[in-house]
Structure formats: C-alpha cells, structure tokens
Amino acid sequence: MQSNDHAPRPLAARREGALAGRARVPGDKSISHRAFLFGGLAAGTTRIRGLLEGEDVLATGRAMAAMGARMRKDGDVWIVGGVGNGALLEPPGVLDFGNAGTGARLTMGLVGPYDFGATFVGDASLSRRPMGRVLDPLRLMGVQVVARTGDRLPLSIRGPRVAAPIVYRVPMASAQVKSAVLLAGLNAPGTTTVIEPVATRDHTEKMLQGFGASLEVTIDAEGARHIALEGQGPLRAVEELTVPGDPSSAAFPLVAALIVPGSDVVIENVLMNPTRTGLIETLLEMGASIDVANRRQEGGEDVADLHVRHSRLTGVTVPPERAPSMIDEYPVLAIAAAFAEGTTVMQGLDELRVKESDRLSAVAKGLEVNGISHVEGEDSLTVTGRPDGRGLGGGQVETHLDHRIAMSFLVLGMASEKPVTVDDARMIATSFPEFETMMTGLGAMLEPAR
Ligand code: S3P
C-alpha cells in the first residue's frame, strides 16, 4: 500500500493488559524551537543534543536556514552555525510553519524589526489562530503588517529602518507573546521591557541569558515579572546545549499508566522546570502514585525520572492560577478525570480556545461521544469520572489537526471498556513522532482504523 500524507490516518486504541517498562520521551518542544532560533542567530557553532525532531521544530529549523543559518546533523547531534545577532538574511521564499504556533510567533518577533520583508504561511489549523497578539506589539515597534482581516496567516511583515524599543505588558498569559517581544527587542536599540503579570514558561529568558544576552528579571510589588533586555548586543553560540525530555509529551504515558489497571512505568529524563509541572502537581493532589526520582540538572534545567503506577484517583478543583504551568495538559487531564472518583473542575481555560484547535470544545465533544459525563463552560470544564471505565469509549473523535487531542483520546481508549478511534493521527508527528512505538512498546494496543 502506498502511504499518502494528504489523507487522514484514523487510529484506534483498545484496552489490553497493564502497561509496563521504561520509556524516554523526546526533547522538549519549547526548548527545541528556541535552540534552533537562538543557535541560528548567535555567532559561532551551537551543538544541540536531544532535540525534538518533530515537524514543528523542523519547520523552525528550515526558516532559520532560509535566513542564513547553517544546520546539519552529525550522529545524534545537531550542529548549527549562527549568523550573529542582527545579521539574518531576507528569506528568498515564504516561511512555512505548518502546524507550529510557537515557531511562527517566535520567528515573527525575531524578524519583525529587520528592514526586509518576510511572509508567513501555515496549515489550516495555524491559519485559523490569532496572530494579532504578536503583531500588535510589533506594530508599536514600527513593523508594518499586511494580513487578512483578523490578523491571520498568510501574512507579510516588514520592519522599519530602526525599530523602537518598547515597554509591553502582556495582556494574556502567553509565553509565545512574551518571547516574540523579547526576540524583537534583540534587534532594537536600547532596552525592551516585557511585563508579565502572570508567570509563564521561562525558557526564552533562561536560554537568552545562556547565549550571552544582557537580560534582567525583576519582580514588582504586585508580583509581576519585568524582563528587561538590552538590544543589539552580541549573542554567542552555546558549545553544548542539551534538551531535556518534554513534560507535555511525558503527560501521555504518565496518564495512561495511572488509568490502565496494573500498570507500572518509568518515564526517564523529564524536564521539571516549575513553570511546566502543573499537571504532576494536580495528579498528585488527585492521589496519583508518581515518584519523582533521580532529580538532577541537565542543560541548566532540573530533570527527573517519573515512576508511575496505576492509581485510584479522586476528583479535584484545579485553580485558574495553575493554567500557565499546565496549559497543554488539560486535554489529557480530562482523560485522567474520566477515571477519577467524583468530579474534577478545571478553571481559567480561556487560552485553550486558541490552541491548535479550540481545545475546550474539541475535548468536550470527545468526552461526549465516549459517554463521559462533563460540562463545558465558557472557560471551564467539569468532568465526572467512572473509575472502572465501565461503559466508557466507543466514540470516533474529531481531532481538528490537533496532536494533543489525538494522543489524549488514544490514551482514553487504552483504559475504557470500548475502543476509541481518532479520525487522524498524522498530527502526532508535530510534537511526538515516537508516540505510537513508545506506547505499544509499553504494552498498549493501537491499530489502524477506518
Ligand atoms: C509555548 C507556549 C504556550 C504553549 C505552546 C508552547 C512556548 O503557548 O501552549 O505549546 O513554547 O512558548 P502560549 O504562549 O500561546 O500560551
């Protein structure tokens, strides 16, 4: 049979025995994007180990190569020759980011202030997502934008002769917006300051400091973070950059092991940065058996191995303040909640509406077709569980080009009484190409469906 990348690939998960064994999840997606962006920008050669070779990250790599960075692979190591801060070249063609919001938005910030034109395109999912949140601060810096109404892709930007540094208070909890403004500030004279009332993942700040940028973080009396970056300074390559395992990918085998009876799994080398560990905190409150073992430092970040056993879970209320540290994990938390005793309430979910899909609605519909009791609010989700999984499953889930919807509902099918089918598994390759082999290696049953 010929493979056809343009046709959806339905996939089903059915309940088998317990999951057991050790697994190593791929590199963190957020850090991998930034490794290509900053390595491609900094003068000298950056060597990257553990990079996530998902389609999203590779799209960022191609964009940096189109603007002059040199990328090659030697064994397991990516070797990136950077152009030097301020020295990107005008891309000869459009920059195609596929499904990748992080790649598109961060690159928009990075090239925004350059006095050349750049055109951004993406797939149907990315072309529906709001870009105004990044374009608005760029406009304040003098960047011109030609876009469809509503600031969606495809769009073109062109920087001014000299960009204006700004002080920008990020209006929503978004690490992508924060990062885009900081990256634009790299090529503006003087100090660009981002004020972040609610802390989000801090990889841009930490990594830019590692690449030698002059960047300072202070916290004001209200608890808001002020991130001040000196523009137009040199960036130096990082000789050895190691990307830790992605906690947002670890979330899938983690929840699967918690809900499939008898499971006992170790997930190795997971990033434990506190801006990313909200799911683990929530699952522990629900009574999950997760031992955080072998804590150590890797690539300037805390990492650990997670030893997870099947657990009796109890519903909890997840407060809105926790949303930034587990923003990508709500779909799979909803699956854990479907197996918890009682009700789980998730609040502060407004940002889920603008992810790869409207994730709140996609999760609610998936729960509905699989017989899981829930209530979808404007920015909240309430799920009432069924610990034995009796009567659950049997649905065909629409994934709307969203990798995390696909993986979450496949995890459901590993524990529900009836199998679960997702309409398209192709998007899983954007963030977790090894998902199917890893899960079947632990004992899960996944099979092509119609
Ligand atoms: C990311 C930030 C988050 C997250 C995304 C990755 C990043 O998006 O959902 O998967 O790498 O900065 P928002 O900034 O839109 O919340």
GROMACS .gro file of C-alpha atoms and ligand atoms in nm:
model
  466
    1MET     CA    1   0.000   0.000   0.000
    2GLN     CA    2   0.124   0.347  -0.077
    3SER     CA    3   0.136   0.595   0.203
    4ASN     CA    4  -0.045   0.919   0.136
    5ASP     CA    5   0.046   1.210   0.361
    6HIS     CA    6  -0.251   1.408   0.238
    7ALA     CA    7  -0.512   1.160   0.354
    8PRO     CA    8  -0.623   1.141   0.719
    9ARG     CA    9  -0.495   0.839   0.910
   10PRO     CA   10  -0.759   0.712   1.155
   11LEU     CA   11  -0.620   0.518   1.451
   12ALA     CA   12  -0.787   0.319   1.729
   13ALA     CA   13  -0.678   0.230   2.082
   14ARG     CA   14  -0.824  -0.065   2.270
   15ARG     CA   15  -0.782  -0.193   2.625
   16GLU     CA   16  -0.510  -0.457   2.669
   17GLY     CA   17  -0.319  -0.568   2.977
   18ALA     CA   18  -0.119  -0.342   3.207
   19LEU     CA   19   0.145  -0.102   3.075
   20ALA     CA   20   0.496  -0.178   3.196
   21GLY     CA   21   0.855  -0.080   3.129
   22ARG     CA   22   1.080   0.223   3.090
   23ALA     CA   23   1.037   0.495   2.829
   24ARG     CA   24   1.226   0.809   2.732
   25VAL     CA   25   1.018   1.089   2.585
   26PRO     CA   26   1.160   1.312   2.311
   27GLY     CA   27   1.313   1.653   2.371
   28ASP     CA   28   1.107   1.945   2.494
   29LYS     CA   29   0.930   2.121   2.208
   30SER     CA   30   0.956   2.472   2.353
   31ILE     CA   31   1.329   2.438   2.422
   32SER     CA   32   1.392   2.272   2.083
   33HIS     CA   33   1.232   2.562   1.890
   34ARG     CA   34   1.441   2.807   2.089
   35ALA     CA   35   1.758   2.601   2.040
   36PHE     CA   36   1.720   2.633   1.661
   37LEU     CA   37   1.620   3.000   1.679
   38PHE     CA   38   1.896   3.115   1.915
   39GLY     CA   39   2.160   2.878   1.776
   40GLY     CA   40   2.080   3.007   1.427
   41LEU     CA   41   2.111   3.364   1.546
   42ALA     CA   42   2.416   3.353   1.776
   43ALA     CA   43   2.765   3.392   1.630
   44GLY     CA   44   2.956   3.063   1.621
   45THR     CA   45   2.860   2.697   1.632
   46THR     CA   46   2.598   2.558   1.871
   47ARG     CA   47   2.581   2.181   1.920
   48ILE     CA   48   2.237   2.056   2.025
   49ARG     CA   49   2.172   1.714   2.182
   50GLY     CA   50   1.829   1.567   2.249
   51LEU     CA   51   1.650   1.798   2.003
   52LEU     CA   52   1.288   1.708   1.930
   53GLU     CA   53   1.278   1.616   1.562
   54GLY     CA   54   0.905   1.682   1.536
   55GLU     CA   55   0.763   1.852   1.229
   56ASP     CA   56   0.702   2.176   1.420
   57VAL     CA   57   1.064   2.215   1.525
   58LEU     CA   58   1.199   2.115   1.184
   59ALA     CA   59   0.987   2.392   1.030
   60THR     CA   60   1.160   2.644   1.258
   61GLY     CA   61   1.495   2.499   1.155
   62ARG     CA   62   1.410   2.541   0.787
   63ALA     CA   63   1.304   2.901   0.846
   64MET     CA   64   1.636   2.981   1.016
   65ALA     CA   65   1.825   2.808   0.733
   66ALA     CA   66   1.632   3.019   0.481
   67MET     CA   67   1.761   3.328   0.665
   68GLY     CA   68   2.125   3.225   0.660
   69ALA     CA   69   2.179   2.980   0.948
   70ARG     CA   70   2.363   2.657   0.867
   71MET     CA   71   2.209   2.336   1.002
   72ARG     CA   72   2.347   1.986   0.982
   73LYS     CA   73   2.337   1.666   1.179
   74ASP     CA   74   2.630   1.461   1.297
   75GLY     CA   75   2.505   1.136   1.453
   76ASP     CA   76   2.262   1.243   1.725
   77VAL     CA   77   2.389   1.600   1.743
   78TRP     CA   78   2.253   1.897   1.551
   79ILE     CA   79   2.526   2.142   1.457
   80VAL     CA   80   2.401   2.493   1.398
   81GLY     CA   81   2.613   2.772   1.256
   82GLY     CA   82   2.463   3.106   1.358
   83VAL     CA   83   2.471   3.431   1.161
   84GLY     CA   84   2.531   3.672   1.454
   85ASN     CA   85   2.268   3.895   1.615
   86GLY     CA   86   2.125   4.144   1.365
   87ALA     CA   87   2.264   3.958   1.062
   88LEU     CA   88   1.974   3.743   0.940
   89LEU     CA   89   1.922   3.749   0.561
   90GLU     CA   90   1.598   3.824   0.381
   91PRO     CA   91   1.428   3.487   0.320
   92PRO     CA   92   1.407   3.411  -0.054
   93GLY     CA   93   1.062   3.246  -0.030
   94VAL     CA   94   0.768   3.215   0.209
   95LEU     CA   95   0.834   3.077   0.558
   96ASP     CA   96   0.606   2.776   0.602
   97PHE     CA   97   0.542   2.684   0.968
   98GLY     CA   98   0.295   2.404   0.904
   99ASN     CA   99   0.104   2.342   1.231
  100ALA     CA  100   0.352   2.528   1.456
  101GLY     CA  101   0.222   2.828   1.651
  102THR     CA  102   0.538   2.862   1.859
  103GLY     CA  103   0.764   2.858   1.553
  104ALA     CA  104   0.553   3.110   1.364
  105ARG     CA  105   0.504   3.354   1.652
  106LEU     CA  106   0.861   3.349   1.784
  107THR     CA  107   1.006   3.386   1.435
  108MET     CA  108   0.769   3.676   1.366
  109GLY     CA  109   0.911   3.851   1.669
  110LEU     CA  110   1.267   3.768   1.572
  111VAL     CA  111   1.248   3.903   1.214
  112GLY     CA  112   0.988   4.175   1.280
  113PRO     CA  113   1.237   4.459   1.329
  114TYR     CA  114   1.450   4.366   1.025
  115ASP     CA  115   1.435   4.609   0.737
  116PHE     CA  116   1.322   4.337   0.493
  117GLY     CA  117   1.005   4.154   0.401
  118ALA     CA  118   0.904   3.811   0.532
  119THR     CA  119   0.591   3.612   0.452
  120PHE     CA  120   0.446   3.354   0.693
  121VAL     CA  121   0.219   3.067   0.590
  122GLY     CA  122   0.087   2.761   0.773
  123ASP     CA  123  -0.163   2.476   0.759
  124ALA     CA  124  -0.541   2.514   0.805
  125SER     CA  125  -0.510   2.498   1.186
  126LEU     CA  126  -0.235   2.762   1.208
  127SER     CA  127  -0.419   2.984   0.957
  128ARG     CA  128  -0.714   2.998   1.198
  129ARG     CA  129  -0.508   3.104   1.501
  130PRO     CA  130  -0.481   3.467   1.618
  131MET     CA  131  -0.156   3.643   1.531
  132GLY     CA  132  -0.267   3.992   1.643
  133ARG     CA  133  -0.133   3.918   1.991
  134VAL     CA  134   0.219   3.922   1.842
  135LEU     CA  135   0.159   4.173   1.562
  136ASP     CA  136   0.020   4.442   1.798
  137PRO     CA  137   0.343   4.489   1.996
  138LEU     CA  138   0.546   4.459   1.673
  139ARG     CA  139   0.341   4.742   1.523
  140LEU     CA  140   0.433   4.954   1.826
  141MET     CA  141   0.798   4.890   1.737
  142GLY     CA  142   0.740   5.017   1.384
  143VAL     CA  143   0.676   4.691   1.199
  144GLN     CA  144   0.436   4.702   0.901
  145VAL     CA  145   0.193   4.415   0.856
  146VAL     CA  146  -0.008   4.301   0.557
  147ALA     CA  147  -0.258   4.040   0.676
  148ARG     CA  148  -0.607   3.908   0.626
  149THR     CA  149  -0.874   4.064   0.847
  150GLY     CA  150  -0.833   3.942   1.199
  151ASP     CA  151  -0.454   3.915   1.162
  152ARG     CA  152  -0.441   3.554   1.046
  153LEU     CA  153  -0.189   3.371   0.828
  154PRO     CA  154  -0.090   3.404   0.548
  155LEU     CA  155   0.066   3.740   0.630
  156SER     CA  156   0.372   3.951   0.548
  157ILE     CA  157   0.572   4.182   0.772
  158ARG     CA  158   0.845   4.439   0.710
  159GLY     CA  159   1.050   4.615   0.974
  160PRO     CA  160   1.138   4.985   0.993
  161ARG     CA  161   1.485   5.132   0.928
  162VAL     CA  162   1.535   5.141   1.306
  163ALA     CA  163   1.292   4.963   1.540
  164ALA     CA  164   1.168   5.136   1.855
  165PRO     CA  165   1.222   4.955   2.185
  166ILE     CA  166   0.901   4.928   2.390
  167VAL     CA  167   0.773   4.855   2.737
  168TYR     CA  168   0.498   4.597   2.686
  169ARG     CA  169   0.258   4.449   2.937
  170VAL     CA  170   0.145   4.112   2.802
  171PRO     CA  171  -0.238   4.115   2.805
  172MET     CA  172  -0.284   3.735   2.822
  173ALA     CA  173  -0.079   3.461   2.990
  174SER     CA  174   0.133   3.368   2.688
  175ALA     CA  175   0.497   3.266   2.673
  176GLN     CA  176   0.480   3.298   2.295
  177VAL     CA  177   0.383   3.666   2.310
  178LYS     CA  178   0.640   3.740   2.580
  179SER     CA  179   0.906   3.566   2.375
  180ALA     CA  180   0.813   3.735   2.047
  181VAL     CA  181   0.852   4.080   2.203
  182LEU     CA  182   1.185   3.989   2.363
  183LEU     CA  183   1.317   3.848   2.036
  184ALA     CA  184   1.210   4.166   1.855
  185GLY     CA  185   1.393   4.361   2.126
  186LEU     CA  186   1.716   4.182   2.031
  187ASN     CA  187   1.728   4.396   1.719
  188ALA     CA  188   1.603   4.730   1.859
  189PRO     CA  189   1.839   4.987   2.013
  190GLY     CA  190   1.812   5.035   2.391
  191THR     CA  191   1.605   4.840   2.642
  192THR     CA  192   1.291   4.645   2.556
  193THR     CA  193   1.088   4.550   2.863
  194VAL     CA  194   0.816   4.289   2.886
  195ILE     CA  195   0.589   4.299   3.191
  196GLU     CA  196   0.433   3.965   3.266
  197PRO     CA  197   0.159   3.980   3.533
  198VAL     CA  198   0.119   3.600   3.532
  199ALA     CA  199   0.439   3.394   3.503
  200THR     CA  200   0.459   3.161   3.203
  201ARG     CA  201   0.730   2.919   3.090
  202ASP     CA  202   1.066   3.094   3.121
  203HIS     CA  203   1.275   2.915   2.858
  204THR     CA  204   1.332   3.227   2.645
  205GLU     CA  205   1.471   3.424   2.937
  206LYS     CA  206   1.694   3.143   3.062
  207MET     CA  207   1.824   3.044   2.719
  208LEU     CA  208   1.888   3.401   2.600
  209GLN     CA  209   2.100   3.454   2.913
  210GLY     CA  210   2.283   3.131   2.826
  211PHE     CA  211   2.355   3.272   2.479
  212GLY     CA  212   2.506   3.584   2.641
  213ALA     CA  213   2.218   3.833   2.602
  214SER     CA  214   2.201   4.112   2.858
  215LEU     CA  215   1.866   4.033   3.020
  216GLU     CA  216   1.742   4.100   3.372
  217VAL     CA  217   1.430   3.979   3.551
  218THR     CA  218   1.282   4.166   3.848
  219ILE     CA  219   0.953   4.121   4.032
  220ASP     CA  220   0.740   4.421   4.132
  221ALA     CA  221   0.523   4.473   4.441
  222GLU     CA  222   0.222   4.313   4.264
  223GLY     CA  223   0.425   4.006   4.177
  224ALA     CA  224   0.452   4.088   3.804
  225ARG     CA  225   0.778   3.992   3.630
  226HIS     CA  226   0.965   4.269   3.446
  227ILE     CA  227   1.202   4.128   3.186
  228ALA     CA  228   1.444   4.391   3.054
  229LEU     CA  229   1.657   4.311   2.750
  230GLU     CA  230   1.938   4.526   2.609
  231GLY     CA  231   1.900   4.524   2.231
  232GLN     CA  232   2.167   4.488   1.966
  233GLY     CA  233   2.419   4.315   2.193
  234PRO     CA  234   2.617   4.016   2.075
  235LEU     CA  235   2.487   3.661   2.113
  236ARG     CA  236   2.743   3.382   2.144
  237ALA     CA  237   2.691   3.019   2.045
  238VAL     CA  238   2.645   2.764   2.323
  239GLU     CA  239   2.901   2.490   2.268
  240GLU     CA  240   2.692   2.208   2.414
  241LEU     CA  241   2.316   2.251   2.455
  242THR     CA  242   2.117   1.956   2.588
  243VAL     CA  243   1.739   1.949   2.553
  244PRO     CA  244   1.561   1.767   2.840
  245GLY     CA  245   1.259   1.540   2.782
  246ASP     CA  246   0.926   1.713   2.720
  247PRO     CA  247   0.688   1.706   3.020
  248SER     CA  248   0.399   1.779   2.782
  249SER     CA  249   0.478   1.456   2.593
  250ALA     CA  250   0.551   1.262   2.915
  251ALA     CA  251   0.194   1.351   3.015
  252PHE     CA  252   0.053   1.084   2.779
  253PRO     CA  253   0.235   0.771   2.906
  254LEU     CA  254   0.201   0.918   3.257
  255VAL     CA  255  -0.179   0.940   3.248
  256ALA     CA  256  -0.204   0.610   3.058
  257ALA     CA  257  -0.012   0.432   3.336
  258LEU     CA  258  -0.234   0.590   3.601
  259ILE     CA  259  -0.561   0.472   3.443
  260VAL     CA  260  -0.473   0.130   3.297
  261PRO     CA  261  -0.507  -0.122   3.583
  262GLY     CA  262  -0.186  -0.292   3.700
  263SER     CA  263   0.048  -0.051   3.517
  264ASP     CA  264   0.398   0.027   3.640
  265VAL     CA  265   0.606   0.256   3.417
  266VAL     CA  266   0.920   0.471   3.448
  267ILE     CA  267   0.946   0.778   3.225
  268GLU     CA  268   1.304   0.896   3.211
  269ASN     CA  269   1.465   1.238   3.184
  270VAL     CA  270   1.159   1.463   3.217
  271LEU     CA  271   1.203   1.842   3.245
  272MET     CA  272   1.090   1.955   3.592
  273ASN     CA  273   1.103   2.333   3.544
  274PRO     CA  274   0.833   2.464   3.784
  275THR     CA  275   0.670   2.665   3.502
  276ARG     CA  276   0.586   2.327   3.341
  277THR     CA  277   0.491   2.089   3.623
  278GLY     CA  278   0.127   2.185   3.690
  279LEU     CA  279  -0.006   1.850   3.566
  280ILE     CA  280   0.214   1.649   3.803
  281GLU     CA  281   0.104   1.872   4.093
  282THR     CA  282  -0.262   1.820   4.001
  283LEU     CA  283  -0.231   1.444   3.957
  284LEU     CA  284  -0.055   1.416   4.295
  285GLU     CA  285  -0.347   1.603   4.454
  286MET     CA  286  -0.578   1.350   4.286
  287GLY     CA  287  -0.392   1.070   4.464
  288ALA     CA  288  -0.165   0.956   4.181
  289SER     CA  289   0.132   0.737   4.261
  290ILE     CA  290   0.416   0.928   4.094
  291ASP     CA  291   0.765   0.905   4.245
  292VAL     CA  292   0.988   1.183   4.125
  293ALA     CA  293   1.322   1.001   4.130
  294ASN     CA  294   1.683   1.075   4.041
  295ARG     CA  295   1.647   1.453   4.034
  296ARG     CA  296   1.944   1.611   3.856
  297GLN     CA  297   2.046   1.903   3.637
  298GLU     CA  298   2.070   1.875   3.261
  299GLY     CA  299   2.130   2.165   3.023
  300GLY     CA  300   2.073   2.413   3.308
  301GLU     CA  301   1.731   2.266   3.391
  302ASP     CA  302   1.601   2.029   3.660
  303VAL     CA  303   1.513   1.686   3.524
  304ALA     CA  304   1.392   1.366   3.692
  305ASP     CA  305   1.264   1.015   3.619
  306LEU     CA  306   0.896   0.961   3.694
  307HIS     CA  307   0.794   0.624   3.838
  308VAL     CA  308   0.420   0.590   3.782
  309ARG     CA  309   0.181   0.317   3.897
  310HIS     CA  310  -0.190   0.264   3.834
  311SER     CA  311  -0.376   0.465   4.099
  312ARG     CA  312  -0.717   0.529   4.244
  313LEU     CA  313  -0.776   0.894   4.154
  314THR     CA  314  -1.015   1.140   4.317
  315GLY     CA  315  -1.159   1.449   4.150
  316VAL     CA  316  -1.015   1.790   4.248
  317THR     CA  317  -1.065   2.156   4.162
  318VAL     CA  318  -0.776   2.290   3.954
  319PRO     CA  319  -0.740   2.664   4.022
  320PRO     CA  320  -0.709   2.911   3.733
  321GLU     CA  321  -0.365   3.030   3.854
  322ARG     CA  322  -0.226   2.690   3.765
  323ALA     CA  323  -0.327   2.711   3.399
  324PRO     CA  324   0.001   2.859   3.264
  325SER     CA  325   0.208   2.573   3.411
  326MET     CA  326  -0.010   2.303   3.253
  327ILE     CA  327  -0.172   2.479   2.961
  328ASP     CA  328  -0.105   2.200   2.709
  329GLU     CA  329  -0.200   1.925   2.954
  330TYR     CA  330  -0.573   1.991   3.007
  331PRO     CA  331  -0.689   1.751   2.733
  332VAL     CA  332  -0.507   1.458   2.893
  333LEU     CA  333  -0.605   1.572   3.245
  334ALA     CA  334  -0.967   1.547   3.128
  335ILE     CA  335  -0.896   1.182   3.044
  336ALA     CA  336  -0.746   1.118   3.390
  337ALA     CA  337  -1.053   1.289   3.539
  338ALA     CA  338  -1.278   1.048   3.346
  339PHE     CA  339  -1.134   0.768   3.564
  340ALA     CA  340  -1.138   0.959   3.895
  341GLU     CA  341  -1.393   0.911   4.173
  342GLY     CA  342  -1.611   1.221   4.177
  343THR     CA  343  -1.582   1.544   3.987
  344THR     CA  344  -1.282   1.740   3.858
  345VAL     CA  345  -1.327   2.111   3.792
  346MET     CA  346  -1.080   2.293   3.565
  347GLN     CA  347  -1.094   2.672   3.561
  348GLY     CA  348  -0.924   2.956   3.374
  349LEU     CA  349  -0.917   2.775   3.040
  350ASP     CA  350  -0.983   3.069   2.803
  351GLU     CA  351  -0.647   3.024   2.624
  352LEU     CA  352  -0.746   2.667   2.529
  353ARG     CA  353  -0.985   2.815   2.275
  354VAL     CA  354  -0.693   2.941   2.058
  355LYS     CA  355  -0.461   2.639   2.053
  356GLU     CA  356  -0.407   2.405   1.754
  357SER     CA  357  -0.786   2.362   1.779
  358ASP     CA  358  -1.049   2.510   2.009
  359ARG     CA  359  -0.929   2.255   2.261
  360LEU     CA  360  -1.202   2.315   2.512
  361SER     CA  361  -1.471   2.237   2.258
  362ALA     CA  362  -1.271   1.951   2.099
  363VAL     CA  363  -1.219   1.785   2.440
  364ALA     CA  364  -1.586   1.830   2.537
  365LYS     CA  365  -1.703   1.673   2.209
  366GLY     CA  366  -1.459   1.385   2.251
  367LEU     CA  367  -1.585   1.323   2.605
  368GLU     CA  368  -1.941   1.334   2.481
  369VAL     CA  369  -1.900   1.075   2.205
  370ASN     CA  370  -1.728   0.846   2.456
  371GLY     CA  371  -2.001   0.861   2.719
  372ILE     CA  372  -1.808   1.070   2.973
  373SER     CA  373  -2.015   1.297   3.193
  374HIS     CA  374  -1.896   1.659   3.166
  375VAL     CA  375  -1.998   2.025   3.148
  376GLU     CA  376  -1.824   2.268   2.912
  377GLY     CA  377  -1.826   2.629   3.037
  378GLU     CA  378  -1.701   2.937   2.860
  379ASP     CA  379  -1.358   2.896   3.023
  380SER     CA  380  -1.401   2.589   3.237
  381LEU     CA  381  -1.452   2.215   3.214
  382THR     CA  382  -1.607   1.981   3.469
  383VAL     CA  383  -1.564   1.605   3.431
  384THR     CA  384  -1.727   1.337   3.643
  385GLY     CA  385  -1.534   1.012   3.647
  386ARG     CA  386  -1.605   0.642   3.633
  387PRO     CA  387  -1.305   0.470   3.798
  388ASP     CA  388  -1.367   0.126   3.643
  389GLY     CA  389  -1.407   0.272   3.292
  390ARG     CA  390  -1.732   0.074   3.257
  391GLY     CA  391  -1.943   0.193   2.964
  392LEU     CA  392  -1.681   0.445   2.852
  393GLY     CA  393  -1.537   0.466   2.499
  394GLY     CA  394  -1.678   0.356   2.166
  395GLY     CA  395  -1.653   0.703   2.011
  396GLN     CA  396  -1.498   0.840   1.695
  397VAL     CA  397  -1.312   1.159   1.794
  398GLU     CA  398  -1.258   1.456   1.565
  399THR     CA  399  -0.905   1.588   1.619
  400HIS     CA  400  -0.922   1.911   1.412
  401LEU     CA  401  -0.550   1.884   1.318
  402ASP     CA  402  -0.458   1.886   1.689
  403HIS     CA  403  -0.187   1.643   1.801
  404ARG     CA  404  -0.277   1.665   2.171
  405ILE     CA  405  -0.643   1.586   2.107
  406ALA     CA  406  -0.535   1.278   1.910
  407MET     CA  407  -0.295   1.150   2.178
  408SER     CA  408  -0.531   1.226   2.469
  409PHE     CA  409  -0.819   1.026   2.325
  410LEU     CA  410  -0.593   0.737   2.226
  411VAL     CA  411  -0.491   0.726   2.594
  412LEU     CA  412  -0.861   0.711   2.682
  413GLY     CA  413  -0.903   0.407   2.456
  414MET     CA  414  -0.621   0.226   2.640
  415ALA     CA  415  -0.838   0.215   2.955
  416SER     CA  416  -1.202   0.248   2.851
  417GLU     CA  417  -1.432  -0.054   2.816
  418LYS     CA  418  -1.487   0.009   2.446
  419PRO     CA  419  -1.217   0.110   2.193
  420VAL     CA  420  -1.171   0.473   2.092
  421THR     CA  421  -1.093   0.591   1.739
  422VAL     CA  422  -0.938   0.925   1.642
  423ASP     CA  423  -1.009   1.050   1.291
  424ASP     CA  424  -0.649   1.143   1.212
  425ALA     CA  425  -0.322   1.051   1.381
  426ARG     CA  426  -0.091   1.235   1.138
  427MET     CA  427  -0.052   1.545   1.354
  428ILE     CA  428   0.108   1.343   1.636
  429ALA     CA  429   0.432   1.376   1.437
  430THR     CA  430   0.439   1.751   1.502
  431SER     CA  431   0.541   1.701   1.865
  432PHE     CA  432   0.584   1.329   1.946
  433PRO     CA  433   0.681   1.119   1.641
  434GLU     CA  434   0.767   0.822   1.866
  435PHE     CA  435   0.428   0.817   2.044
  436GLU     CA  436   0.288   0.506   1.877
  437THR     CA  437   0.604   0.293   1.905
  438MET     CA  438   0.662   0.406   2.263
  439MET     CA  439   0.308   0.331   2.375
  440THR     CA  440   0.292  -0.008   2.201
  441GLY     CA  441   0.637  -0.085   2.349
  442LEU     CA  442   0.484  -0.033   2.695
  443GLY     CA  443   0.203  -0.276   2.605
  444ALA     CA  444  -0.070  -0.053   2.459
  445MET     CA  445  -0.280  -0.171   2.166
  446LEU     CA  446  -0.305   0.075   1.876
  447GLU     CA  447  -0.437  -0.025   1.535
  448PRO     CA  448  -0.528   0.142   1.206
  449ALA     CA  449  -0.899   0.220   1.184
  450ARG     CA  450  -1.147   0.332   0.926
  451S3P     C1  451   0.469   2.766   2.416
  451S3P     C2  452   0.378   2.841   2.486
  451S3P     C3  453   0.237   2.803   2.505
  451S3P     C4  454   0.215   2.654   2.473
  451S3P     C5  455   0.284   2.612   2.347
  451S3P     C6  456   0.433   2.636   2.358
  451S3P     C7  457   0.607   2.816   2.400
  451S3P     O1  458   0.157   2.880   2.418
  451S3P     O2  459   0.077   2.627   2.464
  451S3P     O3  460   0.260   2.477   2.321
  451S3P     O4  461   0.695   2.737   2.362
  451S3P     O5  462   0.632   2.934   2.429
  451S3P     P1  463   0.101   3.026   2.461
  451S3P     O6  464   0.215   3.116   2.477
  451S3P     O7  465   0.014   3.069   2.347
  451S3P     O8  466   0.024   3.002   2.587
   0.00000   0.00000   0.00000
